[in-house]
GROMACS .gro file of N, CA, C and O in nm:
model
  488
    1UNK      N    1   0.870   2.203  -0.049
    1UNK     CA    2   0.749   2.129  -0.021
    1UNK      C    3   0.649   2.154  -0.134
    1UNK      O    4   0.624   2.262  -0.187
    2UNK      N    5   0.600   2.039  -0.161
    2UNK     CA    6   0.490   2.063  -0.318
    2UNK      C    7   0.333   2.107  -0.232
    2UNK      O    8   0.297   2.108  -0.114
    3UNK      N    9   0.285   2.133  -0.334
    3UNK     CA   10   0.170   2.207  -0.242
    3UNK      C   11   0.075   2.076  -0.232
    3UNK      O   12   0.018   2.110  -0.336
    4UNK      N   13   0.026   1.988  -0.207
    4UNK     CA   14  -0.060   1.880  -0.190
    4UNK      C   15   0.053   1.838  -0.053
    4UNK      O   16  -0.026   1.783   0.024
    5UNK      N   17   0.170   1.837   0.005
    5UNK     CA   18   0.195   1.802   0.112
    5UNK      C   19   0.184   1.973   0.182
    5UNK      O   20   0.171   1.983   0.304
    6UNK      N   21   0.188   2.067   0.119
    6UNK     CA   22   0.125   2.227   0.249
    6UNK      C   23  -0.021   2.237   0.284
    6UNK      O   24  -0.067   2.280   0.390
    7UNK      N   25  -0.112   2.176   0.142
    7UNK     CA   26  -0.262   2.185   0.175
    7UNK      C   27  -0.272   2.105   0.347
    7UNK      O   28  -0.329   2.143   0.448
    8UNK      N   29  -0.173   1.956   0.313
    8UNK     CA   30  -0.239   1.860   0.444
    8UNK      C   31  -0.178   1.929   0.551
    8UNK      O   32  -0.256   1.950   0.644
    9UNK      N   33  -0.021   1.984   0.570
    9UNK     CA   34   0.002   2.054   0.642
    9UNK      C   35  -0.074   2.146   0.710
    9UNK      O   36  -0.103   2.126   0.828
   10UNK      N   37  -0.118   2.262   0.643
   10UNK     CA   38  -0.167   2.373   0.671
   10UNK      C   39  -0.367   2.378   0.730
   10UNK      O   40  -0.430   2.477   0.767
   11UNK      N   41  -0.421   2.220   0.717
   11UNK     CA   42  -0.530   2.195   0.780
   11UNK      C   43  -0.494   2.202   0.919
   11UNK      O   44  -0.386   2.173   0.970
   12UNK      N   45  -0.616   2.252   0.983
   12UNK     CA   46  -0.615   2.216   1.081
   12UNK      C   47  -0.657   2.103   1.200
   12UNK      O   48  -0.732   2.024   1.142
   13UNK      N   49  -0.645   2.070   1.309
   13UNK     CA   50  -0.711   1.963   1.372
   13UNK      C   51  -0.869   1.937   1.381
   13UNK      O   52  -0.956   2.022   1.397
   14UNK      N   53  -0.884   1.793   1.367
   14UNK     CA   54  -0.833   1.697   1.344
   14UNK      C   55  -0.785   1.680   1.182
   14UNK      O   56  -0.708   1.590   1.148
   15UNK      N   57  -0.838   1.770   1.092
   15UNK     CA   58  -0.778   1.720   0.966
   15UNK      C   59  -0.642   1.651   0.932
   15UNK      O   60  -0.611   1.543   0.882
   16UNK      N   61  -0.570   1.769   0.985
   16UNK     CA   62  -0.416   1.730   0.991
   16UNK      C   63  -0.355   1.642   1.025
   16UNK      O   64  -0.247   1.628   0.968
   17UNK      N   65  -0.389   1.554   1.116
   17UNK     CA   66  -0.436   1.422   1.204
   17UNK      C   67  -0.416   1.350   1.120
   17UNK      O   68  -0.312   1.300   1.076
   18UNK      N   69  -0.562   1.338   1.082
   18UNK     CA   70  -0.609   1.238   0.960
   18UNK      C   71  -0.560   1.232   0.853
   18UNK      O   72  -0.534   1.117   0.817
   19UNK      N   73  -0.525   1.341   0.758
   19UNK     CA   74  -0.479   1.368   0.634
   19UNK      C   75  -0.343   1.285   0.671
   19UNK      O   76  -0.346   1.170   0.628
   20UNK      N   77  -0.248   1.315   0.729
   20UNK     CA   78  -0.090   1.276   0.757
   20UNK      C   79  -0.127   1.098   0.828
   20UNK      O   80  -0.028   1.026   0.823
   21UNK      N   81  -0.202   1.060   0.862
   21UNK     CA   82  -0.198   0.897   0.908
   21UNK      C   83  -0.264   0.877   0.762
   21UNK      O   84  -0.167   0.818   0.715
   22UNK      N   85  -0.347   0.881   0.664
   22UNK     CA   86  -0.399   0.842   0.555
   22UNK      C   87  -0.289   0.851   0.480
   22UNK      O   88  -0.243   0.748   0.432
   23UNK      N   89  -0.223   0.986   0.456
   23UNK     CA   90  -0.085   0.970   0.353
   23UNK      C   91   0.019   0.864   0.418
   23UNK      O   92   0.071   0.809   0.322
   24UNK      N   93   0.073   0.810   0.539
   24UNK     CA   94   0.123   0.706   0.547
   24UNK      C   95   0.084   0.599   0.525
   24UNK      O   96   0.166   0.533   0.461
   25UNK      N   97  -0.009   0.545   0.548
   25UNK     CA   98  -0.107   0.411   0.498
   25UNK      C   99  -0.062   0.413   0.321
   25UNK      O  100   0.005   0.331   0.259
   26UNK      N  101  -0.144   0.569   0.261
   26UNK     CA  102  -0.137   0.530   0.139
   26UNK      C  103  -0.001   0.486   0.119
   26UNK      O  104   0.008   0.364   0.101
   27UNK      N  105   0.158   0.581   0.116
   27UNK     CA  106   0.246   0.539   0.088
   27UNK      C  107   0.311   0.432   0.095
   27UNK      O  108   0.406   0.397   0.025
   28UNK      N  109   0.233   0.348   0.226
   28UNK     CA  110   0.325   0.249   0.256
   28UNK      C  111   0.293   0.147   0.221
   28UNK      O  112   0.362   0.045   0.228
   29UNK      N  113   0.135   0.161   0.156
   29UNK     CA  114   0.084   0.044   0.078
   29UNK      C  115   0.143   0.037  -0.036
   29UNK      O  116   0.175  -0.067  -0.094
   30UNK      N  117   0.157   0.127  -0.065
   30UNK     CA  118   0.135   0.141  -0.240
   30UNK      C  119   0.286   0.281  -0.274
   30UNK      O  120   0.279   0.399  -0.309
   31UNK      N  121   0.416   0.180  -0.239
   31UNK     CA  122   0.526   0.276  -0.231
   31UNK      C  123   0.555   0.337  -0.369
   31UNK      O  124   0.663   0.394  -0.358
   32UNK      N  125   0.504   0.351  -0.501
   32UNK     CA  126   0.519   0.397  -0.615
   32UNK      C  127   0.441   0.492  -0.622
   32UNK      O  128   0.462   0.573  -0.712
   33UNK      N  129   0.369   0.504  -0.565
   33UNK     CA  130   0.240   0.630  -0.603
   33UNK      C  131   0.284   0.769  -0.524
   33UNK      O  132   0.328   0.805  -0.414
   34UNK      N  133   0.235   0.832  -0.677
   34UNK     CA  134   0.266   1.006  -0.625
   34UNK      C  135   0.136   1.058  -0.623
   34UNK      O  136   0.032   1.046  -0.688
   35UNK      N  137   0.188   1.132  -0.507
   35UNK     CA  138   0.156   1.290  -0.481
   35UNK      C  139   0.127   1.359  -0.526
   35UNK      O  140   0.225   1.432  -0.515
   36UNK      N  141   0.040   1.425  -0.598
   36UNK     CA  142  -0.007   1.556  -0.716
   36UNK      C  143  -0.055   1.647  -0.638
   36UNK      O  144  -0.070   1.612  -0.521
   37UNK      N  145  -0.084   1.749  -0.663
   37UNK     CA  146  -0.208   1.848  -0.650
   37UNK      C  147  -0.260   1.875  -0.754
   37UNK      O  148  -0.211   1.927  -0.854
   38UNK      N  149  -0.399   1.828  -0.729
   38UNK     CA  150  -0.507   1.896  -0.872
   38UNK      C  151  -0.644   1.906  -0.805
   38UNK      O  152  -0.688   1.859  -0.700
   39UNK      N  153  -0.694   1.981  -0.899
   39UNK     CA  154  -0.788   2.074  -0.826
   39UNK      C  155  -0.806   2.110  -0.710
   39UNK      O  156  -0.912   2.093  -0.649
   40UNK      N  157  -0.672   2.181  -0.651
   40UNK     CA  158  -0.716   2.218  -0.565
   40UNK      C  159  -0.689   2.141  -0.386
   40UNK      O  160  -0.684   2.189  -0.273
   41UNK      N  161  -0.677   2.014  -0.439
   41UNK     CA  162  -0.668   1.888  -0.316
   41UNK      C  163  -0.516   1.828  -0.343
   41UNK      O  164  -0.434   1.869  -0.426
   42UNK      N  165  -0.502   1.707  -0.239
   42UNK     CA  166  -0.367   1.601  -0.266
   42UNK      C  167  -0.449   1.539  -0.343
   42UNK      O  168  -0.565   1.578  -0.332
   43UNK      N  169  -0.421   1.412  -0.456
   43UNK     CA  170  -0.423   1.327  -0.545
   43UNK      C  171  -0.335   1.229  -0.552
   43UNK      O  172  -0.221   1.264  -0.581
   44UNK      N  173  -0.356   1.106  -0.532
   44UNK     CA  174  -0.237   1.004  -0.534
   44UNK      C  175  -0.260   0.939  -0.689
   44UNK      O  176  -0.380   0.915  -0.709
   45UNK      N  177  -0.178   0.908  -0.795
   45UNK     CA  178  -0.131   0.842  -0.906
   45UNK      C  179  -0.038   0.700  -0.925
   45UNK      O  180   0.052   0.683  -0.843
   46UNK      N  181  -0.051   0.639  -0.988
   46UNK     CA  182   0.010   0.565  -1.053
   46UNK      C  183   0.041   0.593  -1.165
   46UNK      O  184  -0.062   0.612  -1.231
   47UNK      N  185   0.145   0.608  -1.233
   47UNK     CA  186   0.115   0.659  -1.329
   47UNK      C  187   0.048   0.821  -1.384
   47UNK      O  188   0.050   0.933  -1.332
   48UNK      N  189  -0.011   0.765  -1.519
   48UNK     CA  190  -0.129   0.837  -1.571
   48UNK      C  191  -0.225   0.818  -1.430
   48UNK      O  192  -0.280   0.913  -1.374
   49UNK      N  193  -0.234   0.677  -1.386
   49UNK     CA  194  -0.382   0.636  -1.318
   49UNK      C  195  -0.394   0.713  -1.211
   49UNK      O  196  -0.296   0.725  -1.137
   50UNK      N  197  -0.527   0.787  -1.178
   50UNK     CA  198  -0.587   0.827  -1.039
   50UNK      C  199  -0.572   0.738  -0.938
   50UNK      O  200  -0.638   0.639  -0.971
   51UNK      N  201  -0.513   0.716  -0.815
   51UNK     CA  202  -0.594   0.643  -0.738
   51UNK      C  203  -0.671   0.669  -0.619
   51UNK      O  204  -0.730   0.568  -0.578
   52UNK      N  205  -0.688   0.767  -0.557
   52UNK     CA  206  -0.726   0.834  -0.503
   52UNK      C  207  -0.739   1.022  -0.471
   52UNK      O  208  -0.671   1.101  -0.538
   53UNK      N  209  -0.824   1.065  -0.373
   53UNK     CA  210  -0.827   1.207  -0.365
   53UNK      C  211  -0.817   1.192  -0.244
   53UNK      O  212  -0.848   1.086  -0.190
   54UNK      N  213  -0.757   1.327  -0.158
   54UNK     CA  214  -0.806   1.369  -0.017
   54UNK      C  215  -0.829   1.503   0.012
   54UNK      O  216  -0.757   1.602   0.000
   55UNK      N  217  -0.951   1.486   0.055
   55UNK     CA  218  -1.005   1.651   0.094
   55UNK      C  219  -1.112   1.680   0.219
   55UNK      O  220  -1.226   1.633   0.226
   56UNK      N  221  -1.052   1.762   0.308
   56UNK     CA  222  -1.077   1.781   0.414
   56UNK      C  223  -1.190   1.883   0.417
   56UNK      O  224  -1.167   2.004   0.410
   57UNK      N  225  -1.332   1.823   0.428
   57UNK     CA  226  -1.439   1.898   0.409
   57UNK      C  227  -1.459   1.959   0.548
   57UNK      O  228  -1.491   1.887   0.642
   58UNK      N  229  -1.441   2.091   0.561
   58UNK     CA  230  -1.460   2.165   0.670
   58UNK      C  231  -1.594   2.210   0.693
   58UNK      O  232  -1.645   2.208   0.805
   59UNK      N  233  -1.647   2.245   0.601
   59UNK     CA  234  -1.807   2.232   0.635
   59UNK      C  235  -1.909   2.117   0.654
   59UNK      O  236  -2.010   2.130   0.722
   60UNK      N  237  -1.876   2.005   0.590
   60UNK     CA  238  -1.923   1.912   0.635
   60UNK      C  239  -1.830   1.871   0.770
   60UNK      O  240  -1.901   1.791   0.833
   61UNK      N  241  -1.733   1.885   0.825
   61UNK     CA  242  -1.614   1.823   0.911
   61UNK      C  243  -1.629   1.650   0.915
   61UNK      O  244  -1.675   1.564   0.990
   62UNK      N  245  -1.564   1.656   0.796
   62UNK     CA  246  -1.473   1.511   0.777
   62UNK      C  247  -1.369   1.517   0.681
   62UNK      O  248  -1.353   1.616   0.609
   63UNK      N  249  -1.297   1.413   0.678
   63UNK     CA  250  -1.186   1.407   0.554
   63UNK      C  251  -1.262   1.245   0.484
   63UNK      O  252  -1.308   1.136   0.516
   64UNK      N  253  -1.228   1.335   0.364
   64UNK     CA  254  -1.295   1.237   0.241
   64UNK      C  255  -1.178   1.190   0.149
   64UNK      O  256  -1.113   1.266   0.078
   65UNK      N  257  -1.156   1.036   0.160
   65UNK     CA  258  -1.068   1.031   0.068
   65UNK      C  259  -1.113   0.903  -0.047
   65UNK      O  260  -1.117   0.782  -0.024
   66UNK      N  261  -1.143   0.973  -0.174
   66UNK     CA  262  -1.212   0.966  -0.292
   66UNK      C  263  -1.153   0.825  -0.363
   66UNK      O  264  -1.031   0.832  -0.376
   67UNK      N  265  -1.197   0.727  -0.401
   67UNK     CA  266  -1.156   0.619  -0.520
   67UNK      C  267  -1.205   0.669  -0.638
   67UNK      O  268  -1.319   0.708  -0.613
   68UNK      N  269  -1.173   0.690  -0.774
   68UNK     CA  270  -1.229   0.698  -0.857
   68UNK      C  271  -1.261   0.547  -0.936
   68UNK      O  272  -1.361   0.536  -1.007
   69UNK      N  273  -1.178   0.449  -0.917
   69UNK     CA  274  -1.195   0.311  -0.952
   69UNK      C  275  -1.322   0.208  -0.862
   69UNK      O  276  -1.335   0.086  -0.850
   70UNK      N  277  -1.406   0.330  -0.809
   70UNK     CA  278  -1.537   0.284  -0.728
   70UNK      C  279  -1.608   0.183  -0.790
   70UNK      O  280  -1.714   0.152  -0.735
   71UNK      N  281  -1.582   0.134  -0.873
   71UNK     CA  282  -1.659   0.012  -0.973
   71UNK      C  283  -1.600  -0.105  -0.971
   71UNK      O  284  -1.653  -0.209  -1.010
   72UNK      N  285  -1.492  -0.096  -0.927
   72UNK     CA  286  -1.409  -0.216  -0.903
   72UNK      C  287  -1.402  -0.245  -0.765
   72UNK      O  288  -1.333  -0.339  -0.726
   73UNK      N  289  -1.457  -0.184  -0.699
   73UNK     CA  290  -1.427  -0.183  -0.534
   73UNK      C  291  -1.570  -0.180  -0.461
   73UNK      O  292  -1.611  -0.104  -0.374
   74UNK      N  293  -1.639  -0.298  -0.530
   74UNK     CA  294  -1.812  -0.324  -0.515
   74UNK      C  295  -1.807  -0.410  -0.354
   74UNK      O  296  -1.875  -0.373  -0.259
   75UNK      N  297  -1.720  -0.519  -0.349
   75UNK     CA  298  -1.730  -0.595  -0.222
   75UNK      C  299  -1.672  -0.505  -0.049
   75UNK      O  300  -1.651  -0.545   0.066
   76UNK      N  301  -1.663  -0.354  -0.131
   76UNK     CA  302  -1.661  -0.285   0.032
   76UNK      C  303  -1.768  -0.167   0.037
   76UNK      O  304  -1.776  -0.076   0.120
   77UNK      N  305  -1.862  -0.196  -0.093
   77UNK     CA  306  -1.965  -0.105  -0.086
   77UNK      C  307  -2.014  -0.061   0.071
   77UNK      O  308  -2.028   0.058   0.099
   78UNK      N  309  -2.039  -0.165   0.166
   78UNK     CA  310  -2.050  -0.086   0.298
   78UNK      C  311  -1.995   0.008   0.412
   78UNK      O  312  -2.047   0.056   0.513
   79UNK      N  313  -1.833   0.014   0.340
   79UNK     CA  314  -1.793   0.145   0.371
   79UNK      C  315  -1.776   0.264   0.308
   79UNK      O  316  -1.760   0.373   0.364
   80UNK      N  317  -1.781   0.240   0.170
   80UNK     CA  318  -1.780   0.350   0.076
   80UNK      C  319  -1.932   0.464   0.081
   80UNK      O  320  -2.047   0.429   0.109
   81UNK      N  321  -1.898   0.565   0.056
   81UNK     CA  322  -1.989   0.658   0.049
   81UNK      C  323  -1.997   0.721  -0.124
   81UNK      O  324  -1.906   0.790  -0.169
   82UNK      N  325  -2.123   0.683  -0.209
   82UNK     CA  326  -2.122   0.735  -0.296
   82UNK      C  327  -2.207   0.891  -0.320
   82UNK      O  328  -2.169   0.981  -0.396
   83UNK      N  329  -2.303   0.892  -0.252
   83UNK     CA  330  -2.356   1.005  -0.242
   83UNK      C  331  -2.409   1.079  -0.385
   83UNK      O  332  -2.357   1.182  -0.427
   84UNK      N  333  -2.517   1.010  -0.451
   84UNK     CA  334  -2.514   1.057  -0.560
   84UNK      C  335  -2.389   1.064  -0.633
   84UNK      O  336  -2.412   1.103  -0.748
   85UNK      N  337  -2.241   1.037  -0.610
   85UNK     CA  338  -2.204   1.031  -0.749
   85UNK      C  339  -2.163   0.945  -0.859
   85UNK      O  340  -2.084   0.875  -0.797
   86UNK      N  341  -2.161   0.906  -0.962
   86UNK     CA  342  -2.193   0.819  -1.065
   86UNK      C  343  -1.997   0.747  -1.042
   86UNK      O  344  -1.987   0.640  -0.983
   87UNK      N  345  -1.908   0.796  -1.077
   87UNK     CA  346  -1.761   0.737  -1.103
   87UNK      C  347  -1.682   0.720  -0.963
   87UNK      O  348  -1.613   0.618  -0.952
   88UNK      N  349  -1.685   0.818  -0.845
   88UNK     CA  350  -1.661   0.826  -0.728
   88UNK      C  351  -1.743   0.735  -0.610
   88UNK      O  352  -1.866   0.724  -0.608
   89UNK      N  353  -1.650   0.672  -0.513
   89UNK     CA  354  -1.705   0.648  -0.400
   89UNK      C  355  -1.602   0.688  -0.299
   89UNK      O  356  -1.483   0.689  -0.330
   90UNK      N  357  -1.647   0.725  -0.164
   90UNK     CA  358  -1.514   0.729  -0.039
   90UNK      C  359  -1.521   0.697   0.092
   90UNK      O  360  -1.628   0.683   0.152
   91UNK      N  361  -1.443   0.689   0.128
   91UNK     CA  362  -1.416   0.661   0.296
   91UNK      C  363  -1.434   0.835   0.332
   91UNK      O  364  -1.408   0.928   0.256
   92UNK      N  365  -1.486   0.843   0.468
   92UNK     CA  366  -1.466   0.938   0.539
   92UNK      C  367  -1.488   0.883   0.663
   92UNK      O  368  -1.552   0.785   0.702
   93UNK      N  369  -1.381   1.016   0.748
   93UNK     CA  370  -1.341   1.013   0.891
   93UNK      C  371  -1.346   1.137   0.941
   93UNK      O  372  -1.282   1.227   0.886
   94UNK      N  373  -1.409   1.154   1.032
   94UNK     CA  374  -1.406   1.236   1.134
   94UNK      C  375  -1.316   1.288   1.246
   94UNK      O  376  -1.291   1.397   1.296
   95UNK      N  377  -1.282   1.170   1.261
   95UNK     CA  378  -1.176   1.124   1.370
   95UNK      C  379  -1.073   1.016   1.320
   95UNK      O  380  -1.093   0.930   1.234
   96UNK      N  381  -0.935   1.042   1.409
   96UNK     CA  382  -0.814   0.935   1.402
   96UNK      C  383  -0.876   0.777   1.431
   96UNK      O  384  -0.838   0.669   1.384
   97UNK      N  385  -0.970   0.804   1.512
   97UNK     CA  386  -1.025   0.649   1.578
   97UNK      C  387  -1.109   0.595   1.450
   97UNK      O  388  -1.089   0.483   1.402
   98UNK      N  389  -1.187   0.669   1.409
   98UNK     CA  390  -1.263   0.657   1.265
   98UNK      C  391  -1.160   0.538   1.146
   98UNK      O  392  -1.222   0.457   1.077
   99UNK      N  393  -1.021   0.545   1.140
   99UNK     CA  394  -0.971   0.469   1.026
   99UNK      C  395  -0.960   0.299   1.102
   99UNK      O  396  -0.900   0.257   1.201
  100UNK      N  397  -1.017   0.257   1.037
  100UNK     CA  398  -0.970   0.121   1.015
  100UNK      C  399  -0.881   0.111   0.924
  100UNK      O  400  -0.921   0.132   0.810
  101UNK      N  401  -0.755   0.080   0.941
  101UNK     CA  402  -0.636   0.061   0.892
  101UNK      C  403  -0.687  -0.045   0.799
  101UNK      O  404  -0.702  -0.013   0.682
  102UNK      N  405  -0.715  -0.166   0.835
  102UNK     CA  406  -0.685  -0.347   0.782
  102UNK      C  407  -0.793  -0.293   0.630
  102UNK      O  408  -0.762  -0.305   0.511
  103UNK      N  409  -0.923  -0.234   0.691
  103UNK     CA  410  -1.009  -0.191   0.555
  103UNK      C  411  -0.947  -0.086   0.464
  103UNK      O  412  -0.952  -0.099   0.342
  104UNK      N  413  -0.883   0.026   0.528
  104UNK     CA  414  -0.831   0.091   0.411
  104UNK      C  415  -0.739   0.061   0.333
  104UNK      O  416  -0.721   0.115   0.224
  105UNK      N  417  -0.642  -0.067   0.404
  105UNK     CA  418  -0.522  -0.060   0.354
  105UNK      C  419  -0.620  -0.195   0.203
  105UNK      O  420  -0.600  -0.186   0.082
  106UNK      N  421  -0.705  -0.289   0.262
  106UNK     CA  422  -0.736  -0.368   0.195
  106UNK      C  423  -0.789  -0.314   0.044
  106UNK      O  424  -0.792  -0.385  -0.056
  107UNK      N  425  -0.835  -0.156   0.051
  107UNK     CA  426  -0.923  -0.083  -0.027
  107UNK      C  427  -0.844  -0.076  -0.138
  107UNK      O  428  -0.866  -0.123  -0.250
  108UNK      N  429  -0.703   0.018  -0.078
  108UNK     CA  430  -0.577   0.036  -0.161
  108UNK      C  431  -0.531  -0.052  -0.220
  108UNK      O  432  -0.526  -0.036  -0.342
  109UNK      N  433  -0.493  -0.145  -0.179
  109UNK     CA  434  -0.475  -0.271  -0.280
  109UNK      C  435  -0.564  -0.303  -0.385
  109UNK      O  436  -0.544  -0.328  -0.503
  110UNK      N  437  -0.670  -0.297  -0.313
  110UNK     CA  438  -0.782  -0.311  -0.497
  110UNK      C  439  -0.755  -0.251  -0.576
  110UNK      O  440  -0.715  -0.281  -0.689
  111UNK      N  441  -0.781  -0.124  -0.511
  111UNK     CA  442  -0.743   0.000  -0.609
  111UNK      C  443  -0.614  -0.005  -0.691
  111UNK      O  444  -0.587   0.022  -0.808
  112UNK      N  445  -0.560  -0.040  -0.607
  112UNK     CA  446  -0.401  -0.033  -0.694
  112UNK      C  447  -0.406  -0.132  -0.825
  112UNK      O  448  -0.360  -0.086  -0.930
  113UNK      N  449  -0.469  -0.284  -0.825
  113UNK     CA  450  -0.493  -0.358  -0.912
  113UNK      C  451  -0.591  -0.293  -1.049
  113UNK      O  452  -0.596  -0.334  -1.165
  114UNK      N  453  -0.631  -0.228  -1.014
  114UNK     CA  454  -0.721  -0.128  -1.127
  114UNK      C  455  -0.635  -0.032  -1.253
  114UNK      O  456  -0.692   0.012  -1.353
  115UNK      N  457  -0.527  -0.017  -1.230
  115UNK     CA  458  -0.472   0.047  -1.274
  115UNK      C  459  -0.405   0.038  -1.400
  115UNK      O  460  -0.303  -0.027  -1.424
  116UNK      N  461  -0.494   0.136  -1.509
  116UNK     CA  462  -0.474   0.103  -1.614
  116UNK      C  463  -0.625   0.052  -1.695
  116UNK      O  464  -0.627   0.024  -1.815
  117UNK      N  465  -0.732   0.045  -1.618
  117UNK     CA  466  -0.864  -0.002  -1.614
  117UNK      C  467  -0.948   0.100  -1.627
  117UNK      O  468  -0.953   0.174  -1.529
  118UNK      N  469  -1.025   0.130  -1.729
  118UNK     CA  470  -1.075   0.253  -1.761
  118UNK      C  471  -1.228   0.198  -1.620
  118UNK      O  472  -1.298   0.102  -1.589
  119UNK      N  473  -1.202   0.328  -1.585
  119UNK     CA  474  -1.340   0.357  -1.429
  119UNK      C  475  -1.476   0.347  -1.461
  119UNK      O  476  -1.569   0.304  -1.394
  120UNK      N  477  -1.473   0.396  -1.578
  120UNK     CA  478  -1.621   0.399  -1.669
  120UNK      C  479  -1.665   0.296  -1.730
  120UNK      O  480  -1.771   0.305  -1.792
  121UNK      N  481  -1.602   0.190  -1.728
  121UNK     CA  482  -1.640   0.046  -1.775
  121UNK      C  483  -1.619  -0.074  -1.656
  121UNK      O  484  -1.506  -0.104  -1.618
  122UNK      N  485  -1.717  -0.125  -1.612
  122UNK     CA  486  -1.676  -0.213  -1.570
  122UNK      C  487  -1.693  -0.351  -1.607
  122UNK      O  488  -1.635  -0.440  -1.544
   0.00000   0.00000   0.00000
């Protein structure tokens, strides 16, 4: 087992929950994209390309899962959370009931079209 599938493992509820229904969505959208661990979290790729992060903020209690192609993914600005940061925006959930499937999966697809699209230019 690579360690970005023990991190989601080894959360606890509801993370674990969430983390494992988000990694199916992602995979099943977007069946080419890997799995990393970097810094610390899971990381999904294309490639070279980022396409997402997931990290289960226990002090805040939610799971945050990160676009870095947040510039291309302007027409769901009302679910994204940027929070002060400039290249990043994300979904977070609290809860299993929290995912809208039809929006995340719609998200991933953008995202996936980005690829290869430097984040810092739009």
């Amino acid at each position: 087992m690579n360690p970005a599938e023990e991190y989601i493992l080894n959360q606890p509820e509801p993370y674990r929950s969430i983390l494992m229904h988000i990694q199916v969505i992602i995979e099943h959208t977007i069946p080419n994209v890997e799995l990393k661990y970097k810094w610390r979290i899971p990381c999904y790729y294309l490639g070279e390309t980022p396409v997402c992060y997931l990290n289960a903020s226990h002090k805040k209690q939610f799971v945050d899962v990160g676009f870095w192609h947040s510039a291309y993914l302007s027409e769901f600005d009302e679910y994204l959370v940027s929070e002060n940061r400039k290249v990043v925006k994300s979904l977070r959930y609290i809860s299993l009931e929290d995912i809208d499937d039809d929006i995340f999966i719609a998200i991933l697809k953008e995202a996936k079209k980005q690829k290869g699209k430097s984040f810092y230019n739009k």
